[in-house]
Every structure is written in C-alpha cells, then in structure tokens.
Coordinates of C-alpha atoms and ligand atoms in Angstrom, one line a residue:
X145 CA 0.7 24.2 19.8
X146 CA 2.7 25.3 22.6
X147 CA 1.3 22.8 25.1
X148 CA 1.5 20.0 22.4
X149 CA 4.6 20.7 22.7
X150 CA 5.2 20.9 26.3
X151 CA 3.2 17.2 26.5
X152 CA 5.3 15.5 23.8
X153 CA 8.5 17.0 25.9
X154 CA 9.5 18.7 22.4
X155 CA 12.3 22.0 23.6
X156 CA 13.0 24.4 21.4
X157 CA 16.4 23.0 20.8
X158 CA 16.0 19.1 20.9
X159 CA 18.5 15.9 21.3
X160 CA 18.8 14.6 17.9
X161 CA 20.4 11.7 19.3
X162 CA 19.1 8.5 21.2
X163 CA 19.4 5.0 22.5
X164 CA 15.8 4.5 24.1
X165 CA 16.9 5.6 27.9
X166 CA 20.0 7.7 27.2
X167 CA 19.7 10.7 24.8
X168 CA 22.3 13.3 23.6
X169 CA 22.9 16.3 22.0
X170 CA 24.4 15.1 18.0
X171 CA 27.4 16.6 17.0
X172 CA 26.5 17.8 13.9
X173 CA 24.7 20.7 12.6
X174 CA 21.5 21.9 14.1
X175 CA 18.2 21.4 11.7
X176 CA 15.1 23.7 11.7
X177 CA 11.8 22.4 11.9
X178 CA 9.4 24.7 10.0
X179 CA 5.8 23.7 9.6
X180 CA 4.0 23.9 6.2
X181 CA 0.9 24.7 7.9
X182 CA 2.0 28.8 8.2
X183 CA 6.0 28.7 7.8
X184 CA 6.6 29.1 11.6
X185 CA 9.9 27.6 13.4
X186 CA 8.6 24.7 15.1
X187 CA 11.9 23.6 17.1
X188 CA 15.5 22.9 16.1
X189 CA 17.1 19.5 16.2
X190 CA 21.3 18.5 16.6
X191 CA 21.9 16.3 14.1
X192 CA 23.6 13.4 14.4
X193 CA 27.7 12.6 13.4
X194 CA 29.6 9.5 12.0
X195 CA 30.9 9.5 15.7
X196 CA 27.1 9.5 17.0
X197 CA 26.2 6.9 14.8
X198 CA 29.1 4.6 15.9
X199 CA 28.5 4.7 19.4
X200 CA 24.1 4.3 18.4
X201 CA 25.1 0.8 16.9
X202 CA 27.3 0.2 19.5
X203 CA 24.3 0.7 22.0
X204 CA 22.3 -1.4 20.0
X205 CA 24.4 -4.4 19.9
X206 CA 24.9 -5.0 23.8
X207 CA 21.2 -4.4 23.5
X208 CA 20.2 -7.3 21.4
X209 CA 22.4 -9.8 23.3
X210 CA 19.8 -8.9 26.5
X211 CA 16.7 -8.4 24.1
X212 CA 17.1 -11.9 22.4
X213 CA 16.7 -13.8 25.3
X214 CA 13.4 -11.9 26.5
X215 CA 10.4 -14.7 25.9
X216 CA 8.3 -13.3 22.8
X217 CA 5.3 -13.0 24.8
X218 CA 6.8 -10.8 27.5
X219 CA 8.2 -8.6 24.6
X220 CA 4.8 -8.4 24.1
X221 CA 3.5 -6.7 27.0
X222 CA 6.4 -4.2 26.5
X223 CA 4.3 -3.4 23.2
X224 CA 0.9 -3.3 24.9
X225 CA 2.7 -0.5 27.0
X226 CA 4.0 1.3 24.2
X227 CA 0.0 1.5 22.5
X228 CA -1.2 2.9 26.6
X229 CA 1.4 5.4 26.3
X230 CA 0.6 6.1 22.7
X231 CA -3.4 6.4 23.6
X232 CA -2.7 8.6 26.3
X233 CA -0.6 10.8 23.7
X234 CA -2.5 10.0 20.9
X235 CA -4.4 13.5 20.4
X236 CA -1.1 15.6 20.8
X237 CA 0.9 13.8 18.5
X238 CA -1.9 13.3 16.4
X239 CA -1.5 17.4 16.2
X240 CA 2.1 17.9 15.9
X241 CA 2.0 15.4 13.0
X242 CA -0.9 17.6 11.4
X243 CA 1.2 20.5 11.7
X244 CA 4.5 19.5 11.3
X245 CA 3.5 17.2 7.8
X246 CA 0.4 19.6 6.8
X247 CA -1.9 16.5 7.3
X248 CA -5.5 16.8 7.9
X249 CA -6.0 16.7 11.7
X250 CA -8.3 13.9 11.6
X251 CA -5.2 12.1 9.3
X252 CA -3.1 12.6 12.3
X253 CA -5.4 11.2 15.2
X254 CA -5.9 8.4 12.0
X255 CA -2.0 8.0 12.0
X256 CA -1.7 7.9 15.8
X257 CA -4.5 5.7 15.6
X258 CA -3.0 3.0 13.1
X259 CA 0.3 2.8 15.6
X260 CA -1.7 1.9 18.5
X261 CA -3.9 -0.7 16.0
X262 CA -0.6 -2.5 15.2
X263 CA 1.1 -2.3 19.2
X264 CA -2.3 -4.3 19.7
X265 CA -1.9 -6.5 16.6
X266 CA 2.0 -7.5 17.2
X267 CA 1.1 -8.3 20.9
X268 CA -1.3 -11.3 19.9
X269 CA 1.4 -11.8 17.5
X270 CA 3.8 -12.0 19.9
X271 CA 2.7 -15.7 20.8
X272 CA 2.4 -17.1 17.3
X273 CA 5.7 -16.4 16.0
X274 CA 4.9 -19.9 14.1
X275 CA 7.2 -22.2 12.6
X276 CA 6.5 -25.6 10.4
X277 CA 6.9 -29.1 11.5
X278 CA 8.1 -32.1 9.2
X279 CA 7.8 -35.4 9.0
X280 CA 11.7 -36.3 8.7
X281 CA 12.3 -39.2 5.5
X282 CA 14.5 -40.9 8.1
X283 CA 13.6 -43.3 11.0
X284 CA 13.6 -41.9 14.3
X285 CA 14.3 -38.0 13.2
X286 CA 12.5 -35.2 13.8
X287 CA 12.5 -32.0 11.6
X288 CA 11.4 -28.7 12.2
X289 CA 12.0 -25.0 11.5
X290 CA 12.2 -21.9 14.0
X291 CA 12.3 -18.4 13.8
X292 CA 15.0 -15.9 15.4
X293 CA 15.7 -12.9 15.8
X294 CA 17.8 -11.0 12.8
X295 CA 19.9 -8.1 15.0
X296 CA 19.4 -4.6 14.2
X297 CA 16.5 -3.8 12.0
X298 CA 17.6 -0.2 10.2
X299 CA 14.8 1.8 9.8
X300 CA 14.4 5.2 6.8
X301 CA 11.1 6.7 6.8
X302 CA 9.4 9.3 4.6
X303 CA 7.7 12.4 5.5
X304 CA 4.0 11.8 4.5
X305 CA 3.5 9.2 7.2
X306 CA 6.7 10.4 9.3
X307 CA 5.0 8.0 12.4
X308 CA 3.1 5.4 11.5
X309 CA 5.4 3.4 8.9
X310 CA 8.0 3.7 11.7
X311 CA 5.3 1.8 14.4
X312 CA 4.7 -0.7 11.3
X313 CA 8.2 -1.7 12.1
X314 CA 9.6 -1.4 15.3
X315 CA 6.3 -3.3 16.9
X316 CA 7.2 -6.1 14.5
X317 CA 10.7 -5.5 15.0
X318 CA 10.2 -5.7 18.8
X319 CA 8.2 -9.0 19.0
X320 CA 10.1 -10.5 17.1
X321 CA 13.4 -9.8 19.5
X322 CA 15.3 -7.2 17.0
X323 CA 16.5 -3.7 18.7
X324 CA 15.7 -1.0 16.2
X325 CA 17.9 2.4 15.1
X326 CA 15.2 5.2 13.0
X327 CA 16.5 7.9 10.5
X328 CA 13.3 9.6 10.6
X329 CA 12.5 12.2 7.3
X330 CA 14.8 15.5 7.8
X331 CA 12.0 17.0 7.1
X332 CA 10.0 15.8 10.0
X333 CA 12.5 15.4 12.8
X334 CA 10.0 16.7 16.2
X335 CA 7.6 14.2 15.7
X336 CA 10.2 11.0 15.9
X337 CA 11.7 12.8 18.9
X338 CA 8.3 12.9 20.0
X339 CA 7.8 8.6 19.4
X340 CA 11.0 8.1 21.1
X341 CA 10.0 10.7 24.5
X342 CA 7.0 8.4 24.4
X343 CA 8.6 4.7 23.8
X344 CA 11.3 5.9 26.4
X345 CA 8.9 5.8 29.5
X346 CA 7.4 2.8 28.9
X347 CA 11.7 1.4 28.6
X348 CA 12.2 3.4 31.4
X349 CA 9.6 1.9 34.1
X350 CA 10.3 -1.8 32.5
X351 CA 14.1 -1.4 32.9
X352 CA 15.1 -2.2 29.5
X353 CA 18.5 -2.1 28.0
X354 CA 19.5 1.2 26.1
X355 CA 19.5 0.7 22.5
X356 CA 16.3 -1.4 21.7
X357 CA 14.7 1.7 20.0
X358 CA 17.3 4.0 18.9
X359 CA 16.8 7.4 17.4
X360 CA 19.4 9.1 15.1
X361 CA 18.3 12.4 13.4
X362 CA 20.5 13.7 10.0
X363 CA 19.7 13.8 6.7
X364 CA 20.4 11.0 4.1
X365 CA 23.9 10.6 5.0
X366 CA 23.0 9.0 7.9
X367 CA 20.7 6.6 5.6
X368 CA 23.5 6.0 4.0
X369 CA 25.5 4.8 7.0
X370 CA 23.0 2.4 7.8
X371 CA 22.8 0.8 4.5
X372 CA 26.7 0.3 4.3
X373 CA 27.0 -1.1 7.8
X374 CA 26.9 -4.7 8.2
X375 CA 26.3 -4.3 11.6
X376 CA 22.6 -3.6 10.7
X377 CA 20.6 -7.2 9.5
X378 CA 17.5 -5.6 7.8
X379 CA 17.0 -2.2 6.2
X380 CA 13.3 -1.2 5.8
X381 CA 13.3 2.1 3.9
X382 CA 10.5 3.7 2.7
X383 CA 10.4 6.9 0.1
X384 CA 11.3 7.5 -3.3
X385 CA 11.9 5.2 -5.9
X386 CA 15.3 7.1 -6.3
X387 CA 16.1 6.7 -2.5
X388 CA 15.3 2.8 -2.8
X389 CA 17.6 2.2 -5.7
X390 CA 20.0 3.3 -4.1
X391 CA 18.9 1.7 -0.4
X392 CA 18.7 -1.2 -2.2
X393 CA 22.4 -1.7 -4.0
X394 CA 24.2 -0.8 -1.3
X395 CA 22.2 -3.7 1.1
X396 CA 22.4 -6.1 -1.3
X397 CA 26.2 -5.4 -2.4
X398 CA 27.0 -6.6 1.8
X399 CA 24.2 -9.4 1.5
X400 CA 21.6 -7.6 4.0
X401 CA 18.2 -8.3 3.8
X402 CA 16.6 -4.9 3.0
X403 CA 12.5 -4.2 2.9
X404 CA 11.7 -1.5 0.2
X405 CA 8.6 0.4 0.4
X406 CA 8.8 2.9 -2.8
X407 CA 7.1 5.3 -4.4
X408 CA 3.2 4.8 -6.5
X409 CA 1.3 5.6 -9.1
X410 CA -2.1 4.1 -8.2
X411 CA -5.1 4.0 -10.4
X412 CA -8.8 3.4 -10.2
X413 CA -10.8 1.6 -12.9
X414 CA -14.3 3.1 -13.1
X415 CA -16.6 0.2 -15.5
X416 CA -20.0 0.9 -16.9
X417 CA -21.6 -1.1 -14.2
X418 CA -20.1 1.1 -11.2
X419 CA -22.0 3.0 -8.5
X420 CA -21.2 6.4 -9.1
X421 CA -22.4 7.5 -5.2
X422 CA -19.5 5.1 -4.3
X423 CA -16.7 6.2 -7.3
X424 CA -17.3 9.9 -6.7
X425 CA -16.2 10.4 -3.1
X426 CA -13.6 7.4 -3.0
X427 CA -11.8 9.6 -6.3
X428 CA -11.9 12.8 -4.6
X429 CA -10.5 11.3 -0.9
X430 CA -7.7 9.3 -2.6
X431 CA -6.7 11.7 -5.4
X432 CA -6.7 15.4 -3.1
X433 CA -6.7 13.4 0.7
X434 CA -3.0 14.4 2.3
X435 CA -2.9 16.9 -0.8
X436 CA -1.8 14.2 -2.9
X437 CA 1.1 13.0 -0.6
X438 CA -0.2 9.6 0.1
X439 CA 2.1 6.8 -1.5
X440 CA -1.4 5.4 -2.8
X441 CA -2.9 8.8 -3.8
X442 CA -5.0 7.9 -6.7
X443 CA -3.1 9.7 -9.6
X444 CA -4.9 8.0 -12.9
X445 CA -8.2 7.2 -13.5
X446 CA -9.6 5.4 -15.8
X447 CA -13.2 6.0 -17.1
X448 CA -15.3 3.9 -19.2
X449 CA -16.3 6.1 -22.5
X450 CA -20.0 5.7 -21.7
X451 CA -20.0 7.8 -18.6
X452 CA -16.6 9.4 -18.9
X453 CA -18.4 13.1 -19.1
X454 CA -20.5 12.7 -16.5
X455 CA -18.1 12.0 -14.1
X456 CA -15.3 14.4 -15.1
X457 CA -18.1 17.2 -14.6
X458 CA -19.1 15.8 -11.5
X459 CA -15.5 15.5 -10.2
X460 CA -14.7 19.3 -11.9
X461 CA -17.7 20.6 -9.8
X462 CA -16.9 19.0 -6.3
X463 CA -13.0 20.6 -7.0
X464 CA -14.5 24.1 -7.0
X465 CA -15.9 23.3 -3.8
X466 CA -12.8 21.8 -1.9
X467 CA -11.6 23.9 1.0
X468 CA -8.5 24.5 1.2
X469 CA -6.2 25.7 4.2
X470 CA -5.2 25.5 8.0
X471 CA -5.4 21.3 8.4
X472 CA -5.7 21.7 11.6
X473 CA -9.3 23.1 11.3
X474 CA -11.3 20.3 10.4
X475 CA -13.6 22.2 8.2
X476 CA -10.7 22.1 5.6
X477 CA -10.7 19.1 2.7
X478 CA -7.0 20.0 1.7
X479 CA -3.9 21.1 3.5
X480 CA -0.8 22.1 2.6
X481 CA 2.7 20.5 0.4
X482 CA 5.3 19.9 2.8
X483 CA 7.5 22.6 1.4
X484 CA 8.2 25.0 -1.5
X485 CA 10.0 22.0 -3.2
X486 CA 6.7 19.9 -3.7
X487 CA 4.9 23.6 -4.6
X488 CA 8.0 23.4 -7.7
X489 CA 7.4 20.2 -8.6
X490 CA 3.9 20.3 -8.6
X491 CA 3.9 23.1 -11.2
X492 CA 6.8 21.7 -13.5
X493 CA 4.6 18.4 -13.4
X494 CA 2.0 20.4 -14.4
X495 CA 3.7 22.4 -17.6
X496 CA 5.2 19.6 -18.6
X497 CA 2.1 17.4 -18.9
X498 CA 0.5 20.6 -20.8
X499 CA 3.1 20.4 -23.4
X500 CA 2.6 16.6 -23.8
X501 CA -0.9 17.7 -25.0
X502 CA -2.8 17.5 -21.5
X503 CA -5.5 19.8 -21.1
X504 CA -6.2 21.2 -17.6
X505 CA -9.3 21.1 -16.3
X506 CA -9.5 23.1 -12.9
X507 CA -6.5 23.5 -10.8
X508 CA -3.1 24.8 -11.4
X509 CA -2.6 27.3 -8.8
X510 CA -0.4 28.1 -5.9
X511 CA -2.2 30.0 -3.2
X512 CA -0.5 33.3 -1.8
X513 CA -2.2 35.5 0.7
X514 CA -4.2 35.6 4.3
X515 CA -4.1 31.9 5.7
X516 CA -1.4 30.6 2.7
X517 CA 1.8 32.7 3.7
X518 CA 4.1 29.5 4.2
X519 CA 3.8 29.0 0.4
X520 CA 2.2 25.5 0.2
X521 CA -0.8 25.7 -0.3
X522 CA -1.9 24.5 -3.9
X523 CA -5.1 23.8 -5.6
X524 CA -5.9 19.6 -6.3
X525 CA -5.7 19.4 -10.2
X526 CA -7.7 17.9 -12.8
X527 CA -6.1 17.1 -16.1
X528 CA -7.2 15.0 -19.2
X529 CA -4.8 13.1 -21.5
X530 CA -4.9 10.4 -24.3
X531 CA -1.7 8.4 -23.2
X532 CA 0.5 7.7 -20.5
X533 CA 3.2 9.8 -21.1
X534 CA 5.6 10.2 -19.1
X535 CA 4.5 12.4 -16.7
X536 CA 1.4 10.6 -16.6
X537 CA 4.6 7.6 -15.4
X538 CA 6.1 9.7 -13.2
X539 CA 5.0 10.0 -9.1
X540 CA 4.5 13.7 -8.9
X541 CA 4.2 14.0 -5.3
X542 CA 1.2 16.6 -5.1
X543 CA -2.8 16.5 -5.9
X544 CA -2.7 16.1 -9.7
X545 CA -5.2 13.1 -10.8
X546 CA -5.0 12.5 -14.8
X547 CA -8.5 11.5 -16.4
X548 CA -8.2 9.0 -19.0
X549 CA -11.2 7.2 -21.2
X550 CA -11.4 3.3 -22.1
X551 CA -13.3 0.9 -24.0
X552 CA -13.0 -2.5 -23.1
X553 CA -12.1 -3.4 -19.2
X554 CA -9.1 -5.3 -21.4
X555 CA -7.9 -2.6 -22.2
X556 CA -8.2 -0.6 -19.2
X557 CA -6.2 -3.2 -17.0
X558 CA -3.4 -3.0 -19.4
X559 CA -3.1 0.2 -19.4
X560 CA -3.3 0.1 -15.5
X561 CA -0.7 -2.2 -15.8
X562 CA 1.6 -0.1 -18.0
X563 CA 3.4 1.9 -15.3
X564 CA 6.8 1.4 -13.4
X565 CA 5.5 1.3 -10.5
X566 CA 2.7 -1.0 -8.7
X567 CA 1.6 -0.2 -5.7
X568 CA -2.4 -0.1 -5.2
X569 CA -5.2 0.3 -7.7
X570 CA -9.2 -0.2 -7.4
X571 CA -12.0 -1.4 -10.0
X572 CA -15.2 -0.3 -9.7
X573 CA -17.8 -2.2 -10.7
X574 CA -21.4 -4.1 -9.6
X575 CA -20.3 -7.1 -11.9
X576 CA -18.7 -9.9 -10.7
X577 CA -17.0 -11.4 -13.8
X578 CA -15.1 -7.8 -14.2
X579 CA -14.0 -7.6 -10.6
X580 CA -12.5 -10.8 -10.2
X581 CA -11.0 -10.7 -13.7
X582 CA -9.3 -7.6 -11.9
X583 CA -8.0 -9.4 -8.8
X584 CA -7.0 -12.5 -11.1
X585 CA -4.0 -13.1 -12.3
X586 CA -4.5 -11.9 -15.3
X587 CA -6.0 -8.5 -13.6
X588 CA -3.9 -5.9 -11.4
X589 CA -0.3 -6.4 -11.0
X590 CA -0.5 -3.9 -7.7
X591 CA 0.5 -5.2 -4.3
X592 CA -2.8 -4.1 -3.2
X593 CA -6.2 -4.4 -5.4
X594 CA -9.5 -3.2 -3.9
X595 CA -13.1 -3.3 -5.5
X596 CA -15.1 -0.4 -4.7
X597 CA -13.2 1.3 -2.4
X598 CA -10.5 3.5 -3.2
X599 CA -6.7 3.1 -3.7
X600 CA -6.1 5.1 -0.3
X601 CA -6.3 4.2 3.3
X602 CA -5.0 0.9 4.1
X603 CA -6.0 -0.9 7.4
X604 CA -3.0 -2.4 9.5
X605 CA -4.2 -6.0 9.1
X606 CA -3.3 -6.9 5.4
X607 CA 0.6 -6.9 4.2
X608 CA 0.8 -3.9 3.0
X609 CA 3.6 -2.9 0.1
X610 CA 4.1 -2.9 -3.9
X611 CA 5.7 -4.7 -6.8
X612 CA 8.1 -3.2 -9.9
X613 CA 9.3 -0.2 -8.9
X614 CA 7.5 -0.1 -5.5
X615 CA 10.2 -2.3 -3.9
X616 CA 8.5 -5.6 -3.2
X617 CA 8.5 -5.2 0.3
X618 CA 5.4 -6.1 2.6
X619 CA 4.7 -4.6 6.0
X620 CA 2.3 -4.6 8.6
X621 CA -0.3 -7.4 8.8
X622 CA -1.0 -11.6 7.7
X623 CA 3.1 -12.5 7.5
X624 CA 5.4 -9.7 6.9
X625 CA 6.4 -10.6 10.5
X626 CA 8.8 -13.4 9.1
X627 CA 10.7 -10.3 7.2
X628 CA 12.0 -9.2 10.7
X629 CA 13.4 -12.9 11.4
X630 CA 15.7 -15.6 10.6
X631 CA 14.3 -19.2 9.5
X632 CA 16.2 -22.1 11.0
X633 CA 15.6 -25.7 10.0
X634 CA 16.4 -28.3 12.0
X635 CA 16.9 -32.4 12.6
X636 CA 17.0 -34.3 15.5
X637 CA 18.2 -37.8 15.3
X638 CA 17.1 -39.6 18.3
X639 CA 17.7 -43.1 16.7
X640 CA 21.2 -45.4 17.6
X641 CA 22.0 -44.8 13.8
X642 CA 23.0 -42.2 11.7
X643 CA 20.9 -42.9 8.0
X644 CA 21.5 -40.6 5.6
X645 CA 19.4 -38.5 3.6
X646 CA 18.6 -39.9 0.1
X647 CA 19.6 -43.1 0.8
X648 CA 23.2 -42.5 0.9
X649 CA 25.5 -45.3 1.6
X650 CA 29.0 -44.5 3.2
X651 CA 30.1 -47.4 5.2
X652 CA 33.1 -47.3 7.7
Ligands
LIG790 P1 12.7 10.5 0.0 O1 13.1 9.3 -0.8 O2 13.2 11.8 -0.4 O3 13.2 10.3 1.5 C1 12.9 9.2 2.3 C2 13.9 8.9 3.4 O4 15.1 8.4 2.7 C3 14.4 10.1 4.1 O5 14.6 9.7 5.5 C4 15.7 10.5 3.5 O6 16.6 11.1 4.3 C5 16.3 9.1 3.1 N1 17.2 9.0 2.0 C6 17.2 9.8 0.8 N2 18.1 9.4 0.0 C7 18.8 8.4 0.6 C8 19.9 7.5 0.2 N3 20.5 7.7 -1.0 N4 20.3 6.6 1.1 C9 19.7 6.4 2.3 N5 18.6 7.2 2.7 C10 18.2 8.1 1.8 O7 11.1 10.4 0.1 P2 10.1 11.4 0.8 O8 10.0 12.6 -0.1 O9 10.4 11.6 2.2 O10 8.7 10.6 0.7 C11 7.9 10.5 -0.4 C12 8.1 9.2 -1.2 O11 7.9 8.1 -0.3 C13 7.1 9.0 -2.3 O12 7.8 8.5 -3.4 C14 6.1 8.0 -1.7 O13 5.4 7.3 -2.6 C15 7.0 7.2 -0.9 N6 6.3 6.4 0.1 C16 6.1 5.1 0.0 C17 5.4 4.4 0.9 C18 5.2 2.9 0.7 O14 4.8 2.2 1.7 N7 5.3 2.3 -0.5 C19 4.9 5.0 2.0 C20 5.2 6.3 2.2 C21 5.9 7.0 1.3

C-alpha cells in the first residue's frame, strides 16, 4: 500500500482543501482515514472551514467566467486527458479504493474502470451538446433553443462508490462548461484527494484556471453549505434517503436545481419459466457483491412457489461456501462493512426482522479473529419472511437478502412495487409476455428494470437513477447531460415587421 500511496501523491497528513492547481491545508479539524480492510491509519486529512469554503466558491466563480467561453469540443480533449491520466493510475487507485471502501479489488479496477468509460463517453459528447430547431408560426422568424452552461455544479458523494459517481459528474459537468466543487464521503477522504492529485496534472500542463475542479474535505456541514449557497447552480448529491431530504429542501427553498441520487431497495422477480444457471449467480453477485453496499444490492427476492425450495437451498448452500476476508486478495467473494456503524446496523436489522417473525436462514454473524480484527467483517444473510414489513422497507446497508414466495407474476410486481424506494429491480424469466408485462407500464416502477441479469452493476451508457424515494435524478448516459445545463429558446425576426405571436393586433 505504501507505494500506492506514494504514486497517488497521498502524505500522511494531506491538504483537505483545493481549487484544481492550488491546494491548502483546511482550517479545521484534522480527519483519520482508517481502512475497514484491517483497522490501520491510512492518512489524515485537514478539513475544510466556513472560511475555506468561501474563498473555494470564490475560486470557482472567476473560473467559470474563463471556462464558459472554452469551445465544448476543446473541453473535450481536456477530458480525454483526464481518462490518460486516470488509465495510467487506474490500478493504484483502483487499490486505495479497495482498501479504503473494503471493495473487492476487482470492484475497484471496475470503479476506476467506469471513470475512464464516461471521460471517453462525455468527450464524443462534447460535440453534440444538441439543441432543437423550430419552424417559427411567424413569417420571416426563426426559432431555436440552446444549451448553456449552469455555473457551479455542487457535488456530495457516498462512500460505496466514493470515485466513480464523482467522474459521473464532473465529466458531464466539464463538457458541458460548469466548474465543479466535491464534498467527497468523510469517510473516504484519501481517495478524492487522490482524483484531484490526478485531475490536477492534466489542469496543470493545459494551463487551466484554478477552480474548475475544486475539492473541499469536511463532514456534512460542508454539504450543508453547498446546499444553502446560491452561489452553486446544481446540487447532485448522492447517499441516504435521509441525507437527500434534506439536500433537497434546502435546494429547492433558494430555487436551485438539485440531482438526487438516494438510497434502494431493489428486488428480483424469479418466474416459473426462469433459467436457474442464470438466477442463481446474478442473486448471489447482487445481494453479497460490495457486502451489500451497492445502492442496487439486491435486498428482496421474490420466488415463484413452484421452485421457491429449490432455490432457497441452492442459494443457502452457495452462502456456506462464500469467502470472506482481505478484498484485496481476489480469492475472496466478500469484504468488509465500512465501519463498526454498518456492523451495528446490520445486526439491529437483523433482530428486528426476527421479531417481525423472520426466520434466519444462514448468516447473522460478525467475524472476530486472525484476518477480521478491524471489526467489519460480517457474514451475507439469508432470511425468509411473509410480508414486507418494515424492515423488509427499510435500506439496511449490509448483505441481508429477504426471500419471499409468490403466486401469480401480478402479484409479485405489486409487491415489488410496494416499497418507498425505486431504484432497480430484475425479472427473470424465458417468457416474453411476463417480461415485457414487467418493463410495461403496468410492470416495474424502478428507474432501472433489467430481464435476466441482475439488479447490480450498471454500465455508464444508460441514465442511471431512481424514482419515489430514490430522488428522481438520472446520471451518466442517453441525456442526463441536459441536467448540467441551462435551456435557452430563442427568435430571430429577420422580416421588416414585427407580427405578433397568436395573431395579436396592437396597432400604433
Ligand atoms: P450518507 O447519506 O450518510 O452520506 C452521503 C453524503 O452526504 C456524505 O458526503 C455526507 O457527508 C453528506 N451528508 C450527510 N448529511 C447531509 C446533509 N444533511 N446535508 C448535506 N450533506 C449531507 O450516505 P452514505 O452512507 O455515504 O452512502 C450510502 C447511501 O447512499 C445508501 O443509502 C445508498 O443507497 C446511497 N447511494 C445511492 C446511489 C444512487 O445512485 N442512487 C449511489 C450510491 C449510494
């Protein structure tokens, strides 16, 4: 690890503070970084100030006046130099994300991987930043709509993917002529120092102005700042449910535009006429992949009565096999919580669904010694219930999948359906009339419905984000773009009269 961090220019006392080419010590209190992976000291961070954060938005203003003006293409080849510098980094952050987060190591080179996938998707975007023509009602006019830049886009990011949602973005972000400030997770502060050391040569060698990608480390305070400030055009915040509630009021009591990416509770439908080869290892990857830490972990599933046993024993078997420990060696299935926290909630979750009559079928254990001292470790959980109840409602954020049995596919979808939150969900089945009565609109009301492959594990291409409780916000691929700009219309009149719309008469 030492030499990851000696490559990603991470000290043992970092800069908590920065505006792309400049960075400074915060004034405020210093944060430890200690991995899940064996409870070591990673690094220490200086948090940021109100002070910090003034002068940060400060930076970023002069920056946008320079940035705006910057052709979209050419904006673009800044971002095919940020996914070079992020190939040439990609396996050492790819391993400080693994052991700062406890991901799997191949989940962090995946990570790495899906920032350099969306540099190289918002660089062709970066020439077809599209707007629509008209044909005007009125002789001689000419109507059409543009798209500008919004200002400051204010980034909050979670823990789980404490890189990649950040990439989702800024690339956009960048294109599309914002600067960006990032209030990474406080509980994954190295690896966003480690973005900006990497984002900060490419700005460097291309001369651009300080404040385009600004980093500012504290805890939620700081997300709090952002949301107040009017300064900043766009919030994207991604995390809990709780977090975007309150993201969300205090954007939308200053008019901002904010872009809420929440918390799941995904489920997969498993139908009489399903491939079991393909159901069993898409459950196991989404439900105990990331340890459950996945905004679309599969939590619920949903098996028709005629093969309900089969599968549970199947599923019950393959548990007893799953290796836990170290994610960093890559003959491990499951890796750590991110802290002692998660190990609490996962057990409360777990008592409390017993007294609401679940009945556990292989799990429900915290791991203590050789390999497990940090106190994360925990083993993916099995339980069957008979309703929803509310824990079965709740996001718990840790590797407990509840098994539930159905009759009709009816039935099944509603009771998909019957959740705050909608984030992703999956049918399996061989028949066509049950999968596309799943995608219809009468199906899954999920921002993302798959058939046959699991509710985890999103590529970069499709707009990726949730309804209900989940926020409502796309990011990523086909359009969310347009969430990072400003839509003008516009009328020429290049006729000798002025004719007014609707036929309106006013006569001088
Ligand atoms: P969290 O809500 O605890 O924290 C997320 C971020 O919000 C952190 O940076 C935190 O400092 C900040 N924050 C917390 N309260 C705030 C407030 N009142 N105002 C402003 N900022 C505040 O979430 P977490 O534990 O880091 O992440 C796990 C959650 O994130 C899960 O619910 C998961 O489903 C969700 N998530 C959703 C997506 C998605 O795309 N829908 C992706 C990843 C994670």
């Amino acid at each position: 690890m030492k030499q990851v961090l000696k490559t990603l220019k991470i000290k043992s006392l970092n800069n908590g503070v920065s505006t792309g080419v400049e960075s400074w010590a915060g004034s405020g209190k210093v944060l430890n970084s200690y991995s899940p992976v064996d409870g070591q000291l990673i690094g220490k961070v200086r948090q940021a100030n109100r002070e910090d954060y003034d002068k940060v938005i400060e930076n970023a203003k002069e920056a946008f006046k320079v940035w705006r003006t910057v052709p979209a293409p050419k904006r673009g080849e800044i971002v095919r130099q940020m996914g070079d510098a992020l190939r040439e980094n990609k396996d050492a952050l790819g391993r400080l994300v693994s052991y700062e987060m406890g991901k799997s190591l191949q989940e962090g080179w995946g990570e790495v991987q899906e920032m350099i996938d969306i540099c190289d998707f918002a660089v062709g975007l970066s020439r077809q930043l599209y707007g629509l023509t008209m044909h005007s009602e009125r002789p001689q006019h000419r109507m059409y709509e543009q798209w500008h830049p919004l200002g400051i886009v204010g980034i909050i990011s979670a823990f789980n993917f404490p890189v990649a949602v950040w990439s989702w973005n800024t690339m956009l972000a960048w294109i599309c002529g914002d600067v960006c400030v990032w209030k990474p997770s406080e509980k994954t502060p190295l690896t966003a120092i480690a973005c900006q050391n990497i984002i900060q040569t490419v700005l460097k060698k291309n001369d651009i102005p300080e404040g385009v990608s600004s980093l500012i480390i504290g805890d939620r305070k700081v997300g709090e700042w952002l949301s107040n400030d009017a300064n900043v055009a766009l919030i994207s915040a991604t995390g809990s449910t709780r977090m975007g509630k309150a993201v969300g009021q205090a954007v939308a009591a200053r008019f901002g535009k904010s872009l809420l990416e929440l918390g799941g509770n995904n489920a997969i439908i498993v139908t009489q006429n399903a491939d079991l080869e393909v159901v069993i290892p898409a459950v196991v990857f989404g439900a105990v992949g990331t340890a459950g830490q996945r905004c679309t972990t599969t939590r619920r599933l949903f098996l028709h009565e005629s093969m309900y046993e089969e599968v549970k024993n199947r599923l019950v078997k393959i548990y007893a096999q799953l290796r836990i420990g170290d994610p960093l060696d890559m003959h491990n299935h499951v890796g750590p919580l991110i802290d002692t926290d998660a190990v609490n909630n996962y057990k409360t979750a777990i008592a409390n669904i017993q007294n609401e009559g679940g009945k556990v079928l292989c799990g429900n254990e915290v791991l203590t010694g050789n390999g497990f001292e940090s106190g994360c470790y925990v083993k993916p959980t099995i339980v069957e219930v008979e309703s929803q109840t509310s824990t079965v409602c709740h996001e718990t954020f840790a590797p407990i999948l509840y098994l539930m049995k159905f009759k009709t596919l009816d039935e099944a979808i509603e009771l998909q359906n019957a959740v705050p939150q909608g984030l992703s969900s999956s049918i399996f089945t061989l028949n066509m009339r049950e999968a596309e009565q799943f995608l219809s609109y009468a199906g899954s009301d999920c921002g993302i419905a798959n058939v046959n492959i699991g509710t985890s594990g999103a590529e970069i291409g499709g707009a990726f984000g949730g309804e209900k409780e989940t926020g409502g916000g796309r990011e990523s691929g086909s359009d969310a773009w347009r969430n990072y700009m400003r839509r003008q219309t516009n009328t020429i009149n290049y006729s000798t009269q002025l004719p007014l719309a609707q036929g309106i008469k006013f006569d001088l």
